[in-house]
Coordinates of C-alpha atoms (C1' of nucleotides) in Angstrom, one line a residue:
Chain D
M258 CA -5.4 -46.1 -70.6
R259 CA -6.8 -47.7 -67.5
T260 CA -8.5 -45.2 -65.2
E261 CA -7.0 -46.9 -62.1
D262 CA -3.6 -45.8 -63.2
L263 CA -4.6 -42.1 -63.0
P264 CA -4.7 -41.6 -59.2
E265 CA -1.3 -43.1 -58.9
I266 CA 0.2 -40.9 -61.6
R267 CA -1.7 -37.9 -60.2
H268 CA 0.1 -38.6 -56.9
L269 CA 3.5 -38.3 -58.4
P270 CA 5.5 -35.3 -57.2
L271 CA 5.7 -34.2 -60.8
F272 CA 1.9 -34.1 -61.3
R273 CA 0.7 -33.7 -57.7
N274 CA 0.3 -29.9 -57.6
M275 CA -1.0 -29.0 -61.1
L276 CA -4.5 -28.0 -61.8
Q277 CA -6.9 -30.8 -62.3
A278 CA -8.0 -29.4 -65.7
N279 CA -4.4 -29.4 -66.9
F280 CA -3.7 -32.8 -65.6
D281 CA -6.8 -34.0 -67.4
D282 CA -5.6 -32.4 -70.6
L283 CA -2.2 -34.0 -70.2
M284 CA -3.6 -37.4 -69.7
R285 CA -6.1 -37.1 -72.5
G286 CA -3.2 -37.1 -75.0
A287 CA -1.4 -39.8 -73.1
Y288 CA -1.8 -43.5 -73.5
A289 CA -0.6 -46.6 -71.6
Q290 CA 1.0 -49.6 -73.0
N291 CA 2.2 -53.0 -71.8
F292 CA 5.6 -54.1 -73.0
P293 CA 7.4 -57.4 -72.8
A294 CA 10.7 -57.8 -71.1
G295 CA 13.8 -56.7 -73.0
L296 CA 12.1 -54.3 -75.4
E297 CA 13.9 -51.2 -76.5
L298 CA 11.5 -48.4 -75.8
I299 CA 13.6 -45.5 -77.1
Q300 CA 17.0 -45.2 -78.7
Q301 CA 19.5 -42.6 -78.0
G302 CA 19.7 -39.9 -80.7
Q303 CA 16.0 -40.1 -81.5
P304 CA 13.9 -37.0 -81.1
A305 CA 12.1 -36.8 -77.8
D306 CA 8.4 -37.4 -78.5
F307 CA 7.0 -38.7 -75.2
L308 CA 7.7 -38.5 -71.5
H309 CA 7.6 -42.0 -70.1
V310 CA 6.1 -43.0 -66.8
V311 CA 6.8 -46.4 -65.4
V312 CA 3.6 -47.7 -63.7
E313 CA 4.7 -51.4 -63.4
G314 CA 7.9 -53.2 -64.1
S315 CA 11.3 -51.5 -64.5
V316 CA 13.3 -49.8 -67.2
E317 CA 17.0 -49.5 -67.8
L318 CA 18.5 -46.3 -69.1
F319 CA 21.7 -47.0 -71.0
S320 CA 24.1 -45.5 -73.5
G321 CA 26.3 -46.7 -76.2
W322 CA 29.4 -45.4 -78.0
Q323 CA 31.4 -47.4 -80.6
D324 CA 31.3 -50.9 -79.2
N325 CA 30.8 -49.9 -75.6
R326 CA 27.5 -49.7 -73.7
C327 CA 26.8 -48.7 -70.1
T328 CA 23.9 -48.6 -67.8
M329 CA 23.1 -45.1 -66.6
A330 CA 20.1 -45.7 -64.3
V331 CA 17.2 -48.0 -63.6
V332 CA 13.7 -46.5 -63.3
D333 CA 11.2 -48.3 -61.1
P334 CA 7.5 -47.5 -60.5
I335 CA 6.4 -44.9 -60.1
G336 CA 9.1 -43.0 -61.9
T337 CA 9.5 -40.9 -65.0
F338 CA 12.3 -40.7 -67.5
I339 CA 13.7 -38.5 -70.2
L340 CA 12.0 -35.4 -68.9
A341 CA 14.9 -33.2 -69.9
A342 CA 15.0 -34.3 -73.5
C343 CA 11.2 -33.7 -73.8
I344 CA 11.6 -30.2 -72.4
K345 CA 14.5 -29.2 -74.6
D346 CA 12.9 -30.9 -77.6
A347 CA 16.3 -32.4 -78.1
P348 CA 17.5 -35.9 -79.0
Y349 CA 17.6 -38.5 -76.2
L350 CA 21.0 -38.9 -74.7
M351 CA 20.2 -42.4 -73.4
S352 CA 18.3 -45.4 -74.7
A353 CA 15.7 -47.3 -72.6
R354 CA 14.6 -50.9 -72.5
T355 CA 12.3 -52.8 -70.2
L356 CA 14.0 -55.2 -67.8
E357 CA 10.8 -57.1 -67.2
R358 CA 7.2 -57.0 -68.4
S359 CA 6.3 -53.3 -67.9
R360 CA 3.4 -51.0 -68.1
I361 CA 4.4 -47.5 -69.3
I362 CA 2.4 -44.3 -69.8
L363 CA 3.4 -42.2 -72.7
V364 CA 2.8 -38.5 -72.4
P365 CA 3.3 -36.4 -75.6
A366 CA 6.2 -34.1 -75.1
S367 CA 4.5 -31.3 -77.0
D368 CA 1.6 -31.3 -74.5
L369 CA 4.0 -31.3 -71.7
R370 CA 5.8 -28.3 -73.0
A371 CA 2.5 -26.5 -73.6
I372 CA 1.1 -27.2 -70.2
F373 CA 4.0 -26.2 -68.0
R374 CA 3.9 -22.8 -69.7
R375 CA 0.4 -22.2 -68.6
D376 CA 0.4 -24.0 -65.2
P377 CA 2.8 -22.3 -62.9
E378 CA 2.4 -25.0 -60.2
F379 CA 3.3 -27.7 -62.7
A380 CA 6.3 -25.6 -63.8
V381 CA 7.5 -25.5 -60.2
S382 CA 7.1 -29.3 -60.0
V383 CA 9.1 -29.8 -63.2
I384 CA 11.8 -27.5 -61.7
G385 CA 12.0 -29.7 -58.6
E386 CA 12.1 -32.9 -60.6
L387 CA 14.8 -31.6 -62.9
A388 CA 16.9 -30.3 -60.0
S389 CA 16.7 -33.7 -58.4
C390 CA 17.7 -35.5 -61.6
Y391 CA 20.6 -33.1 -62.1
R392 CA 21.9 -33.7 -58.6
A393 CA 21.5 -37.5 -59.0
M394 CA 23.7 -37.3 -62.0
V395 CA 26.3 -35.1 -60.3
R396 CA 26.4 -37.8 -57.6
H397 CA 26.8 -40.5 -60.2
A398 CA 29.7 -38.6 -61.8
K399 CA 31.4 -37.9 -58.4
N400 CA 31.1 -41.5 -57.5
L401 CA 32.9 -42.6 -60.7
K402 CA 35.7 -40.0 -60.3
L403 CA 36.3 -40.1 -56.6
R404 CA 36.0 -43.8 -55.8
N405 CA 37.6 -47.0 -57.2
S406 CA 35.6 -49.9 -58.3
R407 CA 35.7 -51.8 -55.0
E408 CA 34.6 -48.7 -53.1
R409 CA 31.7 -48.1 -55.5
L410 CA 30.5 -51.6 -54.9
A411 CA 30.8 -51.3 -51.1
A412 CA 28.8 -48.1 -51.2
Y413 CA 26.2 -49.6 -53.5
L414 CA 25.7 -52.5 -51.2
M415 CA 25.4 -50.4 -48.1
K416 CA 22.9 -48.1 -49.9
Q417 CA 20.9 -51.1 -51.1
S418 CA 20.7 -52.5 -47.6
Q419 CA 19.2 -49.3 -46.2
G420 CA 15.5 -48.9 -45.9
R421 CA 14.9 -52.6 -46.1
F422 CA 13.5 -54.8 -43.4
G423 CA 16.2 -56.4 -41.3
D424 CA 18.9 -54.1 -42.6
E425 CA 21.2 -57.1 -42.8
S426 CA 20.3 -59.4 -45.6
F427 CA 18.7 -58.5 -48.9
K428 CA 18.4 -59.6 -52.5
L429 CA 19.9 -57.9 -55.5
N430 CA 16.9 -56.8 -57.6
V431 CA 18.8 -56.5 -60.9
E432 CA 21.3 -58.7 -62.7
K433 CA 24.9 -58.5 -61.6
R434 CA 26.1 -57.6 -65.1
L435 CA 23.8 -54.6 -65.0
I436 CA 25.1 -53.6 -61.5
A437 CA 28.6 -53.9 -63.0
S438 CA 27.8 -51.6 -65.9
Y439 CA 26.0 -49.1 -63.6
L440 CA 29.0 -49.0 -61.4
G441 CA 31.4 -48.6 -64.3
M442 CA 33.2 -51.9 -64.3
T443 CA 33.2 -55.3 -66.2
P444 CA 31.2 -58.2 -64.8
E445 CA 34.4 -60.0 -64.2
N446 CA 35.7 -57.2 -62.1
L447 CA 32.4 -57.0 -60.2
S448 CA 32.7 -60.7 -59.4
R449 CA 36.2 -60.3 -58.0
N450 CA 35.2 -57.3 -56.0
F451 CA 32.4 -59.3 -54.4
K452 CA 34.9 -61.8 -53.4
A453 CA 37.3 -59.2 -52.1
L454 CA 34.5 -57.7 -49.9
E455 CA 33.9 -61.1 -48.3
A456 CA 37.0 -60.2 -46.1
H457 CA 35.2 -57.0 -45.1
G458 CA 31.9 -57.9 -43.7
V459 CA 29.9 -59.0 -46.7
K460 CA 28.6 -62.5 -47.7
I461 CA 27.3 -63.2 -51.2
E462 CA 25.2 -66.2 -52.0
G463 CA 23.7 -66.0 -55.5
Q464 CA 21.4 -62.9 -55.4
T465 CA 21.4 -62.7 -51.6
V466 CA 23.7 -60.3 -50.0
T467 CA 24.3 -60.3 -46.2
I468 CA 26.2 -57.5 -44.5
F469 CA 27.3 -59.2 -41.3
D470 CA 29.8 -56.5 -40.3
R471 CA 28.7 -53.1 -41.4
R472 CA 31.6 -51.4 -39.6
A473 CA 34.1 -53.4 -41.5
L474 CA 32.4 -52.5 -44.8
E475 CA 32.3 -48.8 -43.8
A476 CA 36.0 -48.9 -43.2
I477 CA 36.4 -49.8 -46.9
C478 CA 34.2 -47.0 -48.0
P479 CA 32.3 -44.7 -45.7
L480 CA 29.0 -43.5 -47.0
D481 CA 28.7 -39.8 -47.7
R482 CA 25.7 -37.6 -47.7
L483 CA 27.0 -35.7 -50.8
L484 CA 27.7 -38.9 -52.7
D485 CA 25.2 -41.5 -51.6
G486 CA 22.3 -39.3 -50.4
A487 CA 19.2 -38.8 -52.4
D488 CA 17.0 -35.7 -52.7
E489 CA 13.4 -36.0 -51.7
H490 CA 10.8 -36.3 -54.4
S491 CA 13.2 -37.6 -56.9
T492 CA 11.4 -40.0 -59.2
Q493 CA 14.4 -41.3 -61.1
N494 CA 16.9 -42.4 -58.6
G495 CA 19.6 -44.7 -60.0
V496 CA 19.4 -48.4 -59.7
G497 CA 16.2 -48.6 -57.6
L498 CA 17.7 -47.0 -54.6
P499 CA 15.8 -46.3 -51.4
F500 CA 16.1 -42.7 -50.2
G501 CA 17.9 -41.6 -47.2
I502 CA 21.4 -41.9 -45.6
Chain N
M248 CA 26.4 -3.7 -57.4
R249 CA 27.4 -1.8 -60.6
T250 CA 24.5 -0.8 -62.7
E251 CA 26.5 -1.7 -65.9
D252 CA 26.4 -5.3 -64.9
L253 CA 22.7 -5.4 -65.0
P254 CA 22.0 -5.4 -68.8
E255 CA 24.4 -8.3 -69.2
I256 CA 22.7 -10.3 -66.5
R257 CA 19.3 -9.4 -67.8
H258 CA 20.4 -10.8 -71.2
L259 CA 21.2 -14.2 -69.8
P260 CA 18.8 -17.0 -70.9
L261 CA 17.9 -17.5 -67.3
F262 CA 16.8 -13.9 -66.7
R263 CA 15.9 -12.8 -70.3
N264 CA 12.2 -13.5 -70.2
M265 CA 11.1 -12.6 -66.7
L266 CA 9.1 -9.6 -65.9
Q267 CA 11.1 -6.4 -65.4
A268 CA 9.6 -5.9 -62.0
N269 CA 10.6 -9.3 -60.8
F270 CA 14.1 -9.0 -62.3
D271 CA 14.4 -5.7 -60.3
D272 CA 13.2 -7.5 -57.2
L273 CA 15.7 -10.3 -57.7
M274 CA 18.6 -7.9 -58.3
R275 CA 17.6 -5.7 -55.3
G276 CA 18.5 -8.5 -53.0
A277 CA 21.6 -9.4 -54.9
Y278 CA 25.1 -7.9 -54.6
A279 CA 28.2 -8.1 -56.7
Q280 CA 31.7 -8.8 -55.3
N281 CA 35.2 -9.0 -56.6
F282 CA 37.3 -12.0 -55.5
P283 CA 41.0 -12.7 -55.9
A284 CA 42.2 -15.8 -57.7
G285 CA 42.2 -19.0 -55.8
L286 CA 39.4 -18.1 -53.3
E287 CA 37.0 -20.8 -52.2
L288 CA 33.6 -19.3 -52.8
I289 CA 31.5 -22.2 -51.5
Q290 CA 32.2 -25.5 -49.9
Q291 CA 30.4 -28.7 -50.6
G292 CA 28.0 -29.7 -47.9
Q293 CA 27.1 -26.1 -47.0
P294 CA 23.5 -24.9 -47.3
A295 CA 22.7 -23.2 -50.6
D296 CA 22.3 -19.5 -49.8
F297 CA 23.1 -17.8 -53.1
L298 CA 22.9 -18.4 -56.8
H299 CA 26.2 -17.3 -58.2
V300 CA 26.6 -15.5 -61.5
V301 CA 30.1 -15.1 -63.0
V302 CA 30.4 -11.7 -64.6
E303 CA 34.2 -11.6 -65.0
G304 CA 36.9 -14.2 -64.4
S305 CA 36.2 -17.9 -64.1
V306 CA 35.2 -20.4 -61.4
E307 CA 36.1 -24.1 -60.9
L308 CA 33.4 -26.4 -59.6
F309 CA 35.1 -29.4 -57.8
S310 CA 34.3 -32.1 -55.4
G311 CA 36.2 -34.0 -52.7
W312 CA 35.9 -37.3 -50.9
Q313 CA 38.5 -38.7 -48.5
D314 CA 41.8 -37.5 -49.9
N315 CA 40.6 -37.3 -53.5
R316 CA 39.4 -34.2 -55.3
C317 CA 38.2 -33.7 -58.8
T318 CA 37.1 -31.0 -61.1
M319 CA 33.5 -31.2 -62.2
A320 CA 33.2 -28.1 -64.4
V321 CA 34.5 -24.6 -65.1
V322 CA 32.1 -21.7 -65.3
D323 CA 33.0 -18.7 -67.5
P324 CA 31.2 -15.4 -68.0
I325 CA 28.3 -15.0 -68.2
G326 CA 27.4 -18.2 -66.5
T327 CA 25.6 -19.3 -63.3
F328 CA 26.3 -22.1 -61.0
I329 CA 24.7 -24.1 -58.2
L330 CA 21.2 -23.3 -59.4
A331 CA 19.9 -26.8 -58.5
A332 CA 21.0 -26.6 -54.8
C333 CA 19.4 -23.2 -54.5
I334 CA 16.1 -24.6 -55.8
K335 CA 16.1 -27.7 -53.7
D336 CA 17.2 -25.7 -50.7
A337 CA 19.7 -28.5 -50.3
P338 CA 23.5 -28.7 -49.5
Y339 CA 25.9 -28.0 -52.3
L340 CA 27.2 -31.1 -54.0
M341 CA 30.3 -29.3 -55.3
S342 CA 32.7 -26.7 -54.0
A343 CA 33.6 -23.6 -56.0
R344 CA 36.8 -21.5 -56.2
T345 CA 37.9 -18.7 -58.4
L346 CA 40.6 -19.5 -61.0
E347 CA 41.5 -15.9 -61.5
R348 CA 40.3 -12.5 -60.2
S349 CA 36.6 -12.7 -60.7
R350 CA 33.5 -10.6 -60.3
I351 CA 30.5 -12.6 -59.0
I352 CA 26.9 -11.6 -58.5
L353 CA 25.3 -13.3 -55.5
V354 CA 21.5 -13.7 -55.7
P355 CA 19.8 -14.9 -52.5
A356 CA 18.4 -18.4 -53.0
S357 CA 15.2 -17.5 -51.0
D358 CA 14.4 -14.7 -53.4
L359 CA 15.0 -17.0 -56.3
R360 CA 12.6 -19.6 -55.0
A361 CA 10.0 -17.0 -54.3
I362 CA 10.2 -15.3 -57.7
F363 CA 10.0 -18.4 -59.9
R364 CA 6.8 -19.2 -58.1
R365 CA 5.1 -16.0 -59.2
D366 CA 6.8 -15.4 -62.5
P367 CA 5.8 -18.2 -64.9
E368 CA 8.2 -17.0 -67.6
F369 CA 11.1 -17.1 -65.2
A370 CA 10.0 -20.6 -64.2
V371 CA 10.2 -21.7 -67.8
S372 CA 13.7 -20.3 -68.1
V373 CA 14.7 -22.1 -64.9
I374 CA 13.4 -25.3 -66.4
G375 CA 15.4 -24.8 -69.6
E376 CA 18.5 -24.1 -67.6
L377 CA 18.2 -27.1 -65.4
A378 CA 17.4 -29.4 -68.3
S379 CA 20.6 -28.2 -70.0
C380 CA 22.7 -28.7 -66.8
Y381 CA 21.3 -32.1 -66.4
R382 CA 22.1 -33.1 -70.0
A383 CA 25.6 -31.7 -69.7
M384 CA 26.2 -33.9 -66.6
V385 CA 24.7 -37.0 -68.4
R386 CA 27.3 -36.3 -71.1
H387 CA 30.0 -36.0 -68.6
A388 CA 29.1 -39.3 -67.0
K389 CA 28.8 -41.0 -70.4
N390 CA 32.2 -39.7 -71.4
L391 CA 33.8 -41.2 -68.3
K392 CA 32.1 -44.6 -68.7
L393 CA 32.4 -45.0 -72.4
R394 CA 35.8 -43.7 -73.3
N395 CA 39.3 -44.4 -72.0
S396 CA 41.5 -41.5 -70.9
R397 CA 43.2 -41.1 -74.2
E398 CA 39.9 -40.9 -76.1
R399 CA 38.6 -38.4 -73.6
L400 CA 41.6 -36.2 -74.2
A401 CA 41.3 -36.5 -78.0
A402 CA 37.7 -35.5 -77.8
Y403 CA 38.4 -32.7 -75.4
L404 CA 41.0 -31.2 -77.8
M405 CA 38.8 -31.5 -80.8
K406 CA 35.9 -29.9 -79.0
Q407 CA 38.2 -27.1 -77.8
S408 CA 39.5 -26.4 -81.3
Q409 CA 36.0 -25.9 -82.7
G410 CA 34.5 -22.5 -82.9
R411 CA 37.9 -20.9 -82.6
F412 CA 39.5 -18.8 -85.3
G413 CA 41.7 -20.9 -87.6
D414 CA 40.4 -24.1 -86.3
E415 CA 43.9 -25.6 -86.2
S416 CA 46.0 -24.0 -83.4
F417 CA 44.7 -22.8 -80.0
K418 CA 45.7 -22.2 -76.5
L419 CA 44.5 -24.2 -73.5
N420 CA 42.7 -21.7 -71.3
V421 CA 43.1 -23.7 -68.0
E422 CA 45.9 -25.4 -66.2
K423 CA 46.8 -28.9 -67.5
R424 CA 46.3 -30.4 -64.1
L425 CA 42.8 -29.1 -64.0
I426 CA 42.1 -30.6 -67.5
A427 CA 43.4 -33.8 -66.2
S428 CA 41.1 -33.8 -63.2
Y429 CA 38.2 -32.7 -65.3
L430 CA 38.8 -35.6 -67.7
G431 CA 39.2 -38.1 -64.8
M432 CA 43.0 -38.8 -64.9
T433 CA 46.2 -37.8 -63.1
P434 CA 48.4 -35.0 -64.4
E435 CA 51.1 -37.7 -65.2
N436 CA 48.6 -39.6 -67.2
L437 CA 47.5 -36.6 -69.1
S438 CA 51.1 -35.7 -69.9
R439 CA 51.6 -39.2 -71.3
N440 CA 48.4 -39.0 -73.3
F441 CA 49.4 -35.7 -74.8
K442 CA 52.6 -37.4 -75.9
A443 CA 50.7 -40.5 -77.3
L444 CA 48.5 -38.2 -79.4
E445 CA 51.5 -36.7 -81.1
A446 CA 51.5 -39.8 -83.2
H447 CA 47.9 -39.0 -84.1
G448 CA 47.8 -35.5 -85.6
V449 CA 48.4 -33.3 -82.5
K450 CA 51.3 -31.1 -81.6
I451 CA 51.7 -29.7 -78.1
E452 CA 54.0 -26.8 -77.2
G453 CA 53.4 -25.6 -73.7
Q454 CA 49.9 -24.2 -73.7
T455 CA 49.6 -24.2 -77.5
V456 CA 47.8 -27.1 -79.2
T457 CA 47.9 -27.7 -82.9
I458 CA 45.8 -30.2 -84.6
F459 CA 47.6 -30.7 -87.9
D460 CA 45.8 -33.9 -88.9
R461 CA 42.2 -33.9 -87.7
R462 CA 41.4 -37.0 -89.5
A463 CA 44.0 -39.0 -87.6
L464 CA 42.7 -37.6 -84.3
E465 CA 39.2 -38.5 -85.3
A466 CA 40.4 -42.1 -85.9
I467 CA 41.4 -42.2 -82.3
C468 CA 38.1 -40.9 -81.1
P469 CA 35.3 -39.7 -83.3
L470 CA 33.2 -36.9 -81.9
D471 CA 29.6 -37.8 -81.1
R472 CA 26.6 -35.5 -81.0
L473 CA 25.3 -37.3 -77.9
L474 CA 28.6 -37.1 -76.0
D475 CA 30.3 -33.9 -77.2
G476 CA 27.4 -31.8 -78.3
A477 CA 26.0 -29.0 -76.1
D478 CA 22.5 -27.8 -75.7
E479 CA 21.8 -24.2 -76.6
H480 CA 21.3 -21.7 -73.9
S481 CA 23.3 -23.6 -71.4
T482 CA 25.1 -21.3 -69.1
Q483 CA 27.3 -23.9 -67.4
N484 CA 29.0 -25.9 -70.0
G485 CA 32.0 -27.8 -68.7
V486 CA 35.5 -26.6 -69.1
G487 CA 34.7 -23.4 -71.0
L488 CA 33.6 -25.2 -74.1
P489 CA 32.2 -23.5 -77.2
F490 CA 28.9 -24.9 -78.4
G491 CA 28.4 -26.9 -81.5
I492 CA 29.3 -30.1 -83.1
Chain B
dC222 C1' 67.5 -14.9 -55.3
dG223 C1' 64.9 -18.4 -53.4
dA224 C1' 60.6 -20.7 -52.9
dA225 C1' 56.8 -22.5 -54.7
dC226 C1' 54.5 -24.7 -58.2
dC227 C1' 53.5 -26.8 -62.7
dC228 C1' 54.8 -30.0 -65.9
dT229 C1' 57.4 -33.8 -67.5
dT230 C1' 59.8 -38.2 -67.3
dG231 C1' 61.1 -42.7 -65.6
dA232 C1' 60.5 -46.8 -62.9
dC233 C1' 57.3 -49.3 -60.6
dA234 C1' 52.9 -51.0 -58.5
dG235 C1' 48.3 -51.6 -58.6
dA236 C1' 43.7 -51.6 -60.8
dA237 C1' 41.0 -53.0 -64.3
dA238 C1' 40.0 -55.0 -68.9
dT239 C1' 40.5 -58.9 -71.9
dC240 C1' 40.6 -63.6 -73.3
dA241 C1' 39.4 -68.2 -72.4
dA242 C1' 37.5 -71.9 -70.1
dC243 C1' 34.2 -73.7 -67.1
dT244 C1' 30.0 -74.1 -64.0
dA245 C1' 25.3 -73.5 -63.0
dA246 C1' 20.8 -72.2 -63.8
dG247 C1' 16.8 -71.5 -66.7
dG248 C1' 14.0 -72.2 -70.6
dT249 C1' 12.7 -74.9 -74.9
dG250 C1' 11.3 -78.4 -77.4
dG251 C1' 11.2 -83.1 -78.2
Chain V
dC284 C1' 10.7 -85.8 -68.1
dC285 C1' 14.9 -85.2 -70.1
dA286 C1' 18.3 -83.6 -73.5
dC287 C1' 19.7 -79.5 -75.3
dC288 C1' 20.7 -74.8 -75.7
dT289 C1' 21.4 -70.3 -74.1
dT290 C1' 22.9 -67.2 -70.9
dA291 C1' 24.8 -65.4 -66.3
dG292 C1' 28.2 -65.8 -63.4
dT293 C1' 32.8 -67.3 -61.9
dT294 C1' 37.7 -68.1 -62.2
dG295 C1' 42.4 -68.1 -64.0
dA296 C1' 46.0 -66.2 -66.9
dT297 C1' 47.5 -62.3 -69.1
dT298 C1' 47.8 -57.7 -71.0
dT299 C1' 46.7 -53.0 -70.9
dC300 C1' 45.7 -49.0 -68.6
dT301 C1' 46.2 -46.0 -64.9
dG302 C1' 48.0 -44.4 -60.5
dT303 C1' 52.0 -43.7 -57.4
dC304 C1' 56.4 -42.4 -56.1
dA305 C1' 60.5 -39.9 -57.1
dA306 C1' 63.4 -36.7 -59.5
dG307 C1' 64.5 -32.8 -62.4
dG308 C1' 63.5 -28.7 -65.4
dG309 C1' 61.2 -24.6 -66.1
dT310 C1' 58.4 -20.7 -64.7
dT311 C1' 56.4 -17.3 -61.7
dC312 C1' 56.2 -14.5 -57.9
dG313 C1' 57.4 -12.5 -53.7

DNA sequence: CGAACCCTTGACAGAAATCAACTAAGGTGG
DNA sequence: CCACCTTAGTTGATTTCTGTCAAGGGTTCG
């Protein structure tokens, strides 16, 4: 793996506080790889062999059942995924595929399990990371159960617009069909919801979204700290969402 | 707190492997309390002060937004809840209320955070517990996104019927309205779905459910290891579900 | 006994999925 | 450079699913 990747990985909340010797051990067994867009990195149901760290590009986590599939999250740099499966030594609950050309570090799950047992600081970091992932998934489930599809879209747009320059106009960084799946609706329904929101302070032009009347949009769906907030130090935070609220 | 509670708590996966001295420290700051049915133990948004351990009775975890509310999980003995909020020192994402007369142990969150930092074995247990909670919530979200309401009910009934004596007839151990909310539908819709399933191998009489043709029910909704399974050692496992599949 | 409350049922309204057709954009290969 | 193909996105028509409102039966509990 490229040595220039190491400092950035070392700086991750998950690896920041562990002993250097243990970090070195962990990285010795690890290797980096470049993948083209659209490649399926892991399939749900497979045994968890590697913790994945996204260094460049982005990865979709998704699930399938019968003929249905749905997006569960998108992981951007620098983020990790399927930590929980690695720790439990259990099958992946989600599949993963690259959305673009991506550079991924693969850390053997067995090394991971061995090292957090002997490095208490690392164990504490893993605890923090898992707690964040858990809370993110609780929010995701709450969002699905407590809001209808139009409200979910409104909240998504407001959350996306935060933490960006200008705070008014921004570009969607993933396909609309993926957003639809992430928000639990069909692409057709998303399209109609976009249109419906044009009467409530939002303008859509291709990939560009402009919130020209935030108050009107908030009237449709006020953001909520317990639904739309994000914990600090989370590395896997839904569809590329900035922190805050 | 009653000393007869201690061995049972000590036997929990979460506390099983920690040093006796640390367990004693943790329990010194803890206290047990009996609560009547229907009491709201914690409210979403409050700071996380205590890890809760259900020794007797049962507790509903639920969330609200605007005028909506939904059940997220039910915790039975011996189970813990809101571990993640305690660890992150963050506000609760869910509220909790007793469903019946319950005995709960309250463990100060600050003690918890201090002790997993100095007891690596305990940290490892916390990691395992959080990973299980995370995976349970992933399953919950997948269930909501990949199945319709009738399929969710069918899967719920099959899962409930497992691990019980006879494997054919059993009693629902919570109110139907709560099951409805847990499964993401209205009570009216649940009622209609029950009726609809009577043509597919299920008989409902009050609280008693009989699956007289499991194959017919599986045709409606086959169980799936990645959706309906449960990790071992999880303490908080949805609406009082037995493990397995 | 009355007052809640849960559950059910029916009628209806609204939300969302499906099916089909069409447009637009992007990439490929001649 | 253009014709072609593929795919994402949109739109309309329709069906299906789900929620809402209202009423009634049954049970529990004070």
